[in-house]
Amino acid sequence: MGKVVVALAAGCAVAACVVASVMVGRSVRRRRAWRRVVRLLEELEEGCATPVGRLRQVVDAMAVEMHAGLASEGGSKLKMLLTYVHELPTGKEKGTYYALDLGGTNFRVLRVQLGGQRSAIIGHDLDRQPIPQNLMTSTSEELFDFIATLLKDFVEREEKGPITSQQESRELGFTFSFPVKQTSSSSGYLIKWTKGFAVEDMVGRDVSECLQQAISRKGLDMRVAVLINDTVGTLALGHYDDEDTVAAVIFGKGTNACYLERADAIIKCQGLLTTSGGMVVNMEWGNFWSSHLPRTSYDIDLDADSPNPNDQGFEKMISGMYLGDIVRRVILQMSQESDVFGPVSSKLHVPFILRTPLMAAMHEDDSPNLTEVARVLKDTLEIPDAPLNIRKLVVNICDVVTCRAARLAAAGIVGILKKIGRDGSGGIAGGKMKVGSKSKMMRRTVVAVEGGMYTNYTMFREYLNEAMEEILGEDVAPYVVIKTTEDGSGIGAALLAASHSASPTVDIE
Ligand code: ADP
Ligand code: MG
């Protein structure tokens, strides 16, 4: 009897030891897996680091590349495209103008009534529609017929009746936010598609002509008065509202910038004569590249998997189209290298499944249990039951990716300011100034900013504003104002249609 008890006790002790060692083994494994993901997060942080010294190198590189792009055709990855927009709206514009905004996620049609006094946009009506996915890779005729149909419906709704031939001709500003080589302020041909569009028969063709033909096919009497991109529209509205506005930047699905340049600084176009002595230059800065940009293996893979490898390098680190996908790639890597996310979800292999607004929602989740993070992980990535420490880890990943994006964007903006001598350093060729002399030389400088990433993603906006101050320093920062415009990409096109239908053209000697 005693022996049985002893044997039983011994058996129990062995079983307890086995259970304990399995548990210890499991917790050791769990700790090791956790350490592995923490290491990956640290590597990501190191790879994405943007200390102010590095940002200043990016500022310099941007200014240098701008010079190179203005000096010769193909002199830089920055195309520095002439827009032939030489006068920005003054506020005296009058009348009713239409605008079309095609450039990414949505397609917008606007009707703007101008009252002839500054800031007297009497009203604007807007119709916003998502662009059907199939039209992004269709033929130019299909794409433009779709646009012209919506335009005609909109005009009929606005003018309350069917279109008749007796009505006076309407003027249209067309915002087309893809790289275009302008041949005048109202014409230009498409250089290449970006942001997921691929209507191949359009490349090399005149964009205005494609639209004008579709408008005619629909029997609408409307003239394409200006062809611009969203940055130029934003600059036009920014300048209409505030004359100190010298540059405009878009942070939406893609990213781009334009600014007002002296005509004589556009060396690649010798003898450019404009009435104002200046011209708006479309930088196409999404394609900016510099060895100073902090690049990780995730960026390299994203680029290699994209339909446009080696292109739009800056955009791929900054814009709304890509940020979510960088985060997806990091989570995939972590999931493959450890089991902290459970078995690797097949959804993690789906490109662009984690859209940037969802990433932003996770990043900005301030609930104590990070319920929004849990929801996105479960609903979008099919990672159920992620414990709190994993949800925190995901927030950290979003933070690193967005912080880098915003700080690089800020460096890009300061690069523009440096090129035009508005960063307090005396311009790209300028020497050092005496301490205290900066503020005396500084002029108020406004940069108009627009796009869903900037307006809707608070953390992106805050990191960007913070980095601007850090780079510019406390003496200069107060003179630089970032102003958000609303629907500038469209309203600006209508404003320019108004100012350009009346103003003289540009001559080249
Ligand atoms: P587009 O660039 O298509 O003209 P917008 O300027 O409106 O359009 O920007 C839309 C883009 O902004 C979306 O594609 C998305 O990437 C980004 N975005 C929109 N809302 C948010 C958000 N809440 N957080 C982060 N990014 C957002
Ligand atoms: Mg846009």
XYZ file of C-alpha atoms and ligand atoms in Angstrom:
537
model
C 0.000 0.000 0.000
C 2.806 2.375 1.075
C 4.699 1.500 -2.122
C 1.680 2.369 -4.248
C 1.386 5.754 -2.562
C 5.082 6.448 -3.083
C 4.897 5.375 -6.750
C 1.819 7.507 -7.290
C 3.480 10.501 -5.650
C 6.593 9.979 -7.769
C 4.421 9.680 -10.910
C 2.658 12.924 -10.068
C 5.962 14.683 -9.454
C 7.279 13.518 -12.858
C 4.083 14.688 -14.581
C 4.298 18.031 -12.798
C 7.914 18.348 -13.909
C 6.961 17.549 -17.508
C 4.106 20.103 -17.434
C 6.389 22.657 -15.813
C 9.146 22.089 -18.327
C 6.667 22.281 -21.242
C 5.388 25.538 -19.778
C 8.894 26.827 -19.224
C 9.784 25.735 -22.781
C 6.733 27.509 -24.113
C 7.436 30.688 -22.228
C 11.103 30.562 -23.285
C 9.954 30.164 -26.905
C 7.454 32.985 -26.473
C 10.119 35.224 -24.982
C 12.520 34.350 -27.781
C 9.827 35.114 -30.385
C 9.062 38.388 -28.661
C 12.763 39.291 -28.570
C 12.942 38.538 -32.290
C 10.114 40.964 -33.163
C 11.502 43.615 -30.840
C 14.816 43.252 -32.666
C 13.005 43.678 -36.021
C 11.278 46.785 -34.682
C 14.630 48.191 -33.543
C 16.098 47.505 -36.966
C 13.150 49.284 -38.535
C 13.666 52.264 -36.229
C 17.361 52.412 -37.077
C 16.666 52.051 -40.790
C 14.060 54.822 -40.738
C 15.930 57.219 -38.469
C 15.748 60.867 -39.517
C 17.843 62.928 -37.106
C 17.921 66.601 -37.999
C 21.427 66.296 -39.472
C 20.205 63.791 -41.985
C 17.162 65.931 -42.773
C 19.480 68.847 -43.530
C 21.346 66.616 -45.984
C 18.015 65.869 -47.656
C 17.245 69.610 -47.757
C 20.551 70.273 -49.520
C 20.088 67.361 -51.904
C 16.608 68.617 -52.838
C 17.905 72.126 -53.584
C 20.836 70.751 -55.615
C 18.582 68.430 -57.620
C 16.201 71.308 -58.315
C 19.091 73.271 -59.777
C 20.178 70.304 -61.877
C 16.649 69.715 -63.167
C 16.348 73.376 -64.174
C 19.772 73.404 -65.818
C 19.138 70.724 -68.420
C 16.478 68.337 -69.648
C 17.114 65.027 -67.856
C 19.683 66.699 -65.574
C 18.025 65.262 -62.484
C 15.437 62.732 -61.399
C 13.390 65.863 -60.663
C 11.782 66.746 -63.976
C 11.188 70.394 -63.004
C 8.483 70.771 -65.635
C 7.485 74.131 -67.043
C 3.797 74.820 -66.525
C 3.490 78.004 -68.636
C 1.528 79.380 -65.710
C 3.218 82.708 -65.196
C 0.517 84.725 -63.477
C -1.247 83.540 -60.383
C -4.821 84.666 -59.736
C -5.007 88.195 -58.410
C -8.479 88.190 -56.928
C -9.989 90.244 -59.706
C -11.255 87.219 -61.610
C -14.950 87.275 -62.411
C -17.494 84.921 -63.879
C -18.486 81.262 -63.793
C -15.891 78.610 -64.536
C -15.818 74.849 -64.468
C -13.031 72.570 -63.296
C -12.236 68.884 -63.504
C -9.856 67.235 -61.093
C -8.480 63.832 -62.051
C -5.519 62.636 -60.128
C -5.834 59.667 -57.880
C -8.508 58.327 -55.630
C -11.404 60.518 -56.652
C -12.594 62.412 -59.630
C -14.109 65.837 -58.993
C -16.191 68.214 -61.076
C -16.624 71.789 -59.886
C -18.407 74.963 -60.862
C -16.919 78.089 -59.364
C -18.460 81.541 -59.357
C -16.005 84.377 -58.954
C -17.074 87.773 -57.753
C -14.155 89.962 -58.795
C -12.874 90.716 -55.320
C -10.199 88.835 -53.409
C -11.555 85.790 -51.671
C -14.874 86.323 -53.326
C -15.498 82.804 -54.449
C -19.257 83.222 -54.383
C -19.811 79.555 -54.323
C -18.714 76.288 -55.692
C -20.551 73.093 -56.268
C -18.802 69.852 -56.359
C -19.452 66.344 -57.470
C -17.009 63.732 -56.231
C -16.844 60.181 -57.532
C -14.363 57.371 -57.056
C -12.630 56.348 -60.266
C -13.766 52.843 -61.211
C -10.792 50.484 -60.972
C -11.338 49.098 -64.488
C -11.043 52.563 -66.037
C -7.599 53.045 -64.505
C -6.251 50.459 -66.925
C -8.692 50.876 -69.833
C -8.367 52.883 -73.062
C -8.160 56.674 -73.173
C -11.479 56.828 -75.005
C -13.259 54.833 -72.301
C -11.678 56.889 -69.526
C -12.459 60.254 -71.112
C -15.958 59.267 -72.211
C -16.681 58.407 -68.590
C -15.319 61.783 -67.483
C -17.174 63.736 -70.175
C -20.452 62.011 -69.319
C -20.135 62.983 -65.664
C -19.176 66.495 -66.697
C -22.199 66.844 -68.945
C -24.555 65.486 -66.266
C -23.068 67.931 -63.784
C -23.443 70.923 -66.143
C -27.071 69.984 -66.829
C -27.789 69.674 -63.135
C -26.084 72.989 -62.350
C -27.652 74.897 -65.214
C -30.976 73.215 -64.561
C -31.810 71.942 -67.975
C -30.529 70.086 -71.017
C -27.654 71.628 -72.946
C -28.652 73.599 -76.037
C -26.499 74.974 -78.832
C -27.542 78.567 -78.061
C -25.806 78.656 -74.720
C -22.503 80.504 -74.472
C -19.303 78.527 -74.397
C -18.012 77.442 -71.040
C -14.402 77.631 -69.876
C -12.860 74.680 -68.079
C -9.743 74.261 -65.999
C -8.475 70.683 -66.157
C -6.416 69.370 -63.263
C -4.623 66.228 -64.379
C -2.169 65.124 -61.723
C 0.293 62.965 -63.576
C 3.621 63.982 -65.145
C 2.808 66.078 -68.205
C 5.193 67.837 -70.553
C 3.341 71.073 -71.163
C 3.412 72.673 -74.587
C 1.374 75.655 -73.383
C -0.735 76.485 -70.346
C -3.626 74.623 -71.963
C -1.930 71.648 -73.608
C 0.642 68.994 -72.894
C 1.348 65.329 -73.344
C 1.462 62.581 -70.769
C 4.998 61.455 -69.928
C 4.049 58.440 -67.819
C 1.356 57.220 -65.490
C 1.800 56.992 -61.718
C -0.411 56.030 -58.735
C -1.634 52.783 -60.256
C -3.009 54.166 -63.525
C -1.991 52.444 -66.760
C -4.041 53.631 -69.766
C -1.245 52.822 -72.159
C -2.570 54.457 -75.331
C -2.509 57.827 -73.571
C 1.226 58.006 -72.939
C 2.720 60.583 -75.314
C -0.680 62.018 -76.258
C -2.072 65.481 -75.656
C -4.194 65.256 -72.531
C -6.328 68.318 -73.270
C -7.059 67.102 -76.761
C -8.264 63.720 -75.430
C -10.637 65.532 -73.071
C -11.695 68.123 -75.649
C -12.611 65.371 -78.128
C -14.643 63.481 -75.521
C -16.453 66.715 -74.561
C -17.316 67.261 -78.239
C -18.527 63.673 -78.591
C -21.009 64.432 -75.807
C -22.194 67.624 -77.556
C -21.046 69.894 -74.749
C -19.817 73.391 -75.591
C -16.820 73.749 -73.334
C -13.212 74.771 -73.918
C -10.231 73.421 -71.994
C -8.718 76.786 -71.015
C -5.899 75.485 -68.796
C -4.263 72.150 -68.171
C -2.538 71.979 -64.804
C -1.815 69.521 -62.053
C -3.105 69.513 -58.484
C -0.061 71.271 -57.054
C -0.510 74.209 -59.440
C -4.221 74.440 -58.597
C -3.368 74.431 -54.907
C -0.754 77.155 -55.440
C -3.306 79.207 -57.400
C -5.900 79.026 -54.637
C -3.236 79.554 -51.965
C -2.008 82.662 -53.756
C -5.547 83.906 -54.340
C -6.116 83.728 -50.578
C -2.660 84.884 -49.475
C -0.168 86.650 -51.741
C 2.836 85.386 -49.773
C 2.169 81.856 -51.025
C 5.154 80.711 -53.083
C 4.871 76.934 -53.170
C 2.297 74.182 -52.933
C 2.614 70.573 -51.885
C 0.212 67.660 -52.176
C 0.105 64.758 -49.758
C -2.642 62.505 -51.035
C -2.523 59.186 -52.792
C 0.678 60.520 -54.354
C 2.902 63.449 -53.472
C 4.189 66.350 -55.537
C 5.181 70.001 -55.248
C 5.361 73.136 -57.350
C 6.684 76.610 -56.690
C 7.134 79.989 -58.241
C 10.544 80.262 -59.947
C 12.289 83.185 -61.631
C 12.089 82.721 -65.406
C 15.815 83.425 -65.756
C 16.626 80.603 -63.343
C 15.027 78.105 -65.720
C 18.299 77.676 -67.597
C 17.123 74.746 -69.743
C 14.629 77.085 -71.414
C 16.806 79.975 -72.517
C 15.098 83.195 -73.421
C 11.894 82.445 -71.584
C 9.992 85.692 -71.380
C 6.995 86.023 -69.156
C 5.105 89.152 -68.269
C 5.606 88.475 -64.574
C 9.257 87.413 -64.864
C 8.375 84.156 -63.175
C 6.853 80.804 -63.864
C 5.361 78.023 -61.812
C 7.542 74.921 -61.996
C 6.027 71.500 -61.427
C 8.781 69.584 -59.688
C 7.341 66.074 -59.899
C 9.133 65.577 -56.600
C 7.682 62.109 -56.091
C 10.611 60.963 -58.213
C 13.221 62.724 -56.054
C 16.070 60.495 -54.976
C 19.114 60.949 -52.793
C 21.511 58.568 -51.074
C 20.661 60.451 -47.861
C 17.117 59.068 -47.826
C 16.861 56.376 -45.146
C 15.906 53.229 -46.995
C 15.028 49.823 -45.541
C 14.704 46.348 -47.027
C 10.915 46.889 -46.963
C 11.254 49.904 -49.255
C 13.526 47.958 -51.581
C 11.030 45.092 -51.798
C 8.055 47.428 -52.255
C 9.873 49.129 -55.104
C 10.907 45.847 -56.743
C 7.318 44.537 -56.596
C 5.833 47.766 -57.988
C 4.935 48.268 -61.650
C 7.426 51.190 -61.742
C 10.677 50.030 -60.067
C 13.359 52.716 -59.564
C 10.710 55.365 -60.089
C 8.928 57.645 -57.621
C 11.320 56.744 -54.810
C 10.402 59.732 -52.605
C 6.684 59.143 -53.179
C 7.040 55.494 -52.161
C 8.347 56.595 -48.742
C 5.816 59.373 -48.194
C 2.449 59.136 -49.860
C -0.873 57.616 -48.940
C -0.702 54.992 -51.630
C 2.312 53.310 -50.018
C 2.571 53.864 -46.247
C 0.040 51.176 -45.341
C 1.831 48.717 -47.560
C 5.173 49.339 -45.850
C 3.478 48.525 -42.534
C 1.962 45.359 -44.032
C 5.418 44.254 -45.154
C 6.898 44.768 -41.691
C 4.096 42.787 -40.036
C 4.532 40.009 -42.612
C 8.254 39.798 -41.899
C 7.636 39.679 -38.150
C 4.948 37.080 -38.587
C 7.245 34.916 -40.691
C 10.131 35.152 -38.243
C 8.157 34.482 -35.075
C 4.747 33.214 -34.085
C 3.668 36.244 -32.079
C 0.937 36.993 -34.636
C -0.130 33.323 -34.700
C 0.072 31.352 -37.956
C 1.068 33.596 -40.907
C -2.178 35.037 -42.270
C -2.574 34.701 -46.028
C -3.930 38.268 -46.059
C -0.483 39.543 -45.147
C 0.664 38.469 -48.595
C -1.928 40.628 -50.371
C -0.326 43.853 -51.657
C -2.029 47.091 -50.568
C -4.607 45.283 -48.443
C -3.721 47.539 -45.516
C -4.734 50.937 -46.826
C -3.199 54.029 -45.281
C -6.446 55.313 -43.680
C -6.658 51.980 -41.812
C -3.031 52.289 -40.787
C -3.770 55.824 -39.551
C -6.777 54.552 -37.589
C -4.524 52.039 -35.809
C -1.786 54.610 -35.242
C -4.220 57.082 -33.707
C -6.164 54.573 -31.632
C -6.204 56.094 -28.152
C -8.461 53.537 -26.494
C -6.782 51.838 -23.511
C -7.089 48.387 -25.052
C -6.328 49.478 -28.596
C -9.648 48.116 -29.809
C -9.324 49.765 -33.220
C -5.961 48.069 -33.750
C -7.531 44.740 -32.782
C -10.393 45.361 -35.185
C -8.180 46.189 -38.180
C -5.864 43.255 -37.443
C -8.871 40.932 -37.258
C -11.054 42.311 -40.071
C -8.437 43.290 -42.626
C -5.425 41.111 -41.926
C -7.305 38.156 -40.402
C -5.109 38.169 -37.312
C -7.600 37.482 -34.497
C -6.968 37.781 -30.773
C -3.714 39.746 -30.945
C -2.667 40.378 -27.328
C -2.169 43.933 -26.112
C 1.622 43.906 -26.416
C 1.287 42.912 -30.089
C -1.257 45.664 -30.708
C 1.200 48.127 -29.144
C 3.911 46.777 -31.402
C 1.723 47.458 -34.449
C 1.133 51.050 -33.283
C 4.909 51.420 -32.997
C 5.437 50.210 -36.556
C 2.870 52.718 -37.861
C 4.562 55.450 -35.868
C 8.030 54.747 -37.265
C 6.796 54.624 -40.864
C 4.687 57.794 -40.627
C 7.278 59.740 -38.652
C 9.876 59.078 -41.346
C 7.425 60.036 -44.100
C 6.443 63.313 -42.446
C 10.006 64.331 -41.599
C 11.243 63.634 -45.119
C 8.297 65.619 -46.483
C 9.299 68.540 -44.237
C 12.880 68.327 -45.479
C 11.579 68.420 -49.046
C 9.623 71.599 -48.342
C 12.626 73.277 -46.726
C 14.648 72.208 -49.790
C 12.301 74.274 -51.975
C 12.588 77.216 -49.599
C 16.356 76.906 -49.718
C 16.339 76.955 -53.532
C 14.403 80.218 -53.579
C 16.249 81.777 -50.678
C 13.420 81.612 -48.171
C 14.929 79.232 -45.620
C 16.975 81.854 -43.862
C 20.291 80.475 -45.116
C 20.737 82.999 -47.910
C 19.831 80.603 -50.730
C 21.648 77.644 -52.136
C 24.745 79.663 -53.014
C 24.449 81.986 -50.044
C 27.049 82.196 -47.334
C 26.589 82.119 -43.612
C 24.855 84.987 -41.914
C 25.679 86.590 -38.647
C 23.674 85.346 -35.695
C 20.624 87.537 -35.231
C 20.643 88.805 -38.794
C 18.312 86.125 -40.070
C 15.045 87.607 -38.933
C 15.861 90.964 -40.531
C 16.235 89.312 -43.912
C 13.283 86.973 -43.640
C 10.067 87.505 -45.500
C 6.842 85.817 -44.585
C 6.599 82.708 -46.728
C 3.502 80.612 -47.148
C 3.369 77.055 -48.443
C -0.079 75.794 -49.438
C -0.681 72.169 -48.588
C -3.479 69.860 -49.589
C -4.337 66.176 -49.703
C -6.040 63.535 -47.596
C -2.827 62.419 -45.907
C -2.154 65.872 -44.518
C -5.699 66.875 -43.662
C -6.942 63.561 -42.260
C -3.846 62.036 -40.696
C -3.143 64.135 -37.611
C 0.074 62.361 -36.630
C 1.524 62.867 -40.111
C 0.639 66.548 -39.982
C 2.057 67.034 -36.492
C 5.318 65.243 -37.261
C 5.687 67.327 -40.417
C 5.085 70.651 -38.671
C 7.420 69.678 -35.847
C 10.206 68.723 -38.272
C 9.814 72.022 -40.166
C 10.523 73.901 -36.947
C 13.415 71.629 -36.092
C 15.098 72.102 -39.475
C 14.442 75.836 -39.823
C 15.308 76.706 -36.244
C 13.469 79.068 -33.948
C 14.628 82.268 -35.702
C 13.295 81.337 -39.106
C 10.401 78.965 -38.388
C 7.926 81.724 -37.402
C 8.248 83.232 -40.893
C 7.264 80.027 -42.652
C 3.580 79.222 -42.622
C 2.020 75.997 -43.813
C -1.566 76.652 -44.863
C -4.114 74.042 -45.788
C -6.301 74.803 -48.759
C -9.487 72.960 -49.527
C -10.283 71.709 -53.019
C -7.506 73.977 -54.288
C -6.592 71.382 -56.864
C -10.006 71.965 -58.447
C -10.903 75.528 -57.479
C -7.398 76.635 -58.489
C -7.986 75.226 -61.976
C -11.139 77.318 -62.286
C -9.251 80.385 -61.015
C -6.513 79.830 -63.588
C -9.074 79.222 -66.334
C -10.404 82.673 -65.402
C -7.036 84.438 -65.234
C -5.608 82.726 -68.332
C -8.583 83.265 -70.580
C -7.862 86.989 -70.225
C -4.069 87.158 -69.900
C -1.313 87.205 -72.574
C 0.732 84.124 -73.365
C 4.369 83.263 -72.765
C 7.012 83.976 -75.381
C 10.235 82.168 -75.976
C 12.767 84.370 -77.723
P -6.093 62.145 -54.292
O -4.675 62.068 -53.880
O -6.603 60.868 -54.775
O -6.416 63.298 -55.161
P -6.855 63.111 -51.673
O -5.970 64.285 -51.700
O -8.231 63.288 -51.149
O -7.007 62.364 -53.021
O -6.124 62.048 -50.773
C -6.673 60.790 -50.648
C -5.584 59.910 -50.123
O -5.202 60.369 -48.829
C -6.019 58.485 -49.973
O -5.680 57.735 -51.118
C -5.242 58.028 -48.756
O -4.016 57.474 -49.158
C -4.953 59.276 -47.980
N -5.854 59.382 -46.829
C -7.153 59.712 -46.834
N -7.653 59.691 -45.585
C -6.639 59.353 -44.779
C -6.508 59.143 -43.376
N -7.514 59.274 -42.523
N -5.314 58.805 -42.923
C -4.277 58.645 -43.749
N -4.333 58.808 -45.062
C -5.494 59.153 -45.576
Mg -5.931 65.222 -55.456
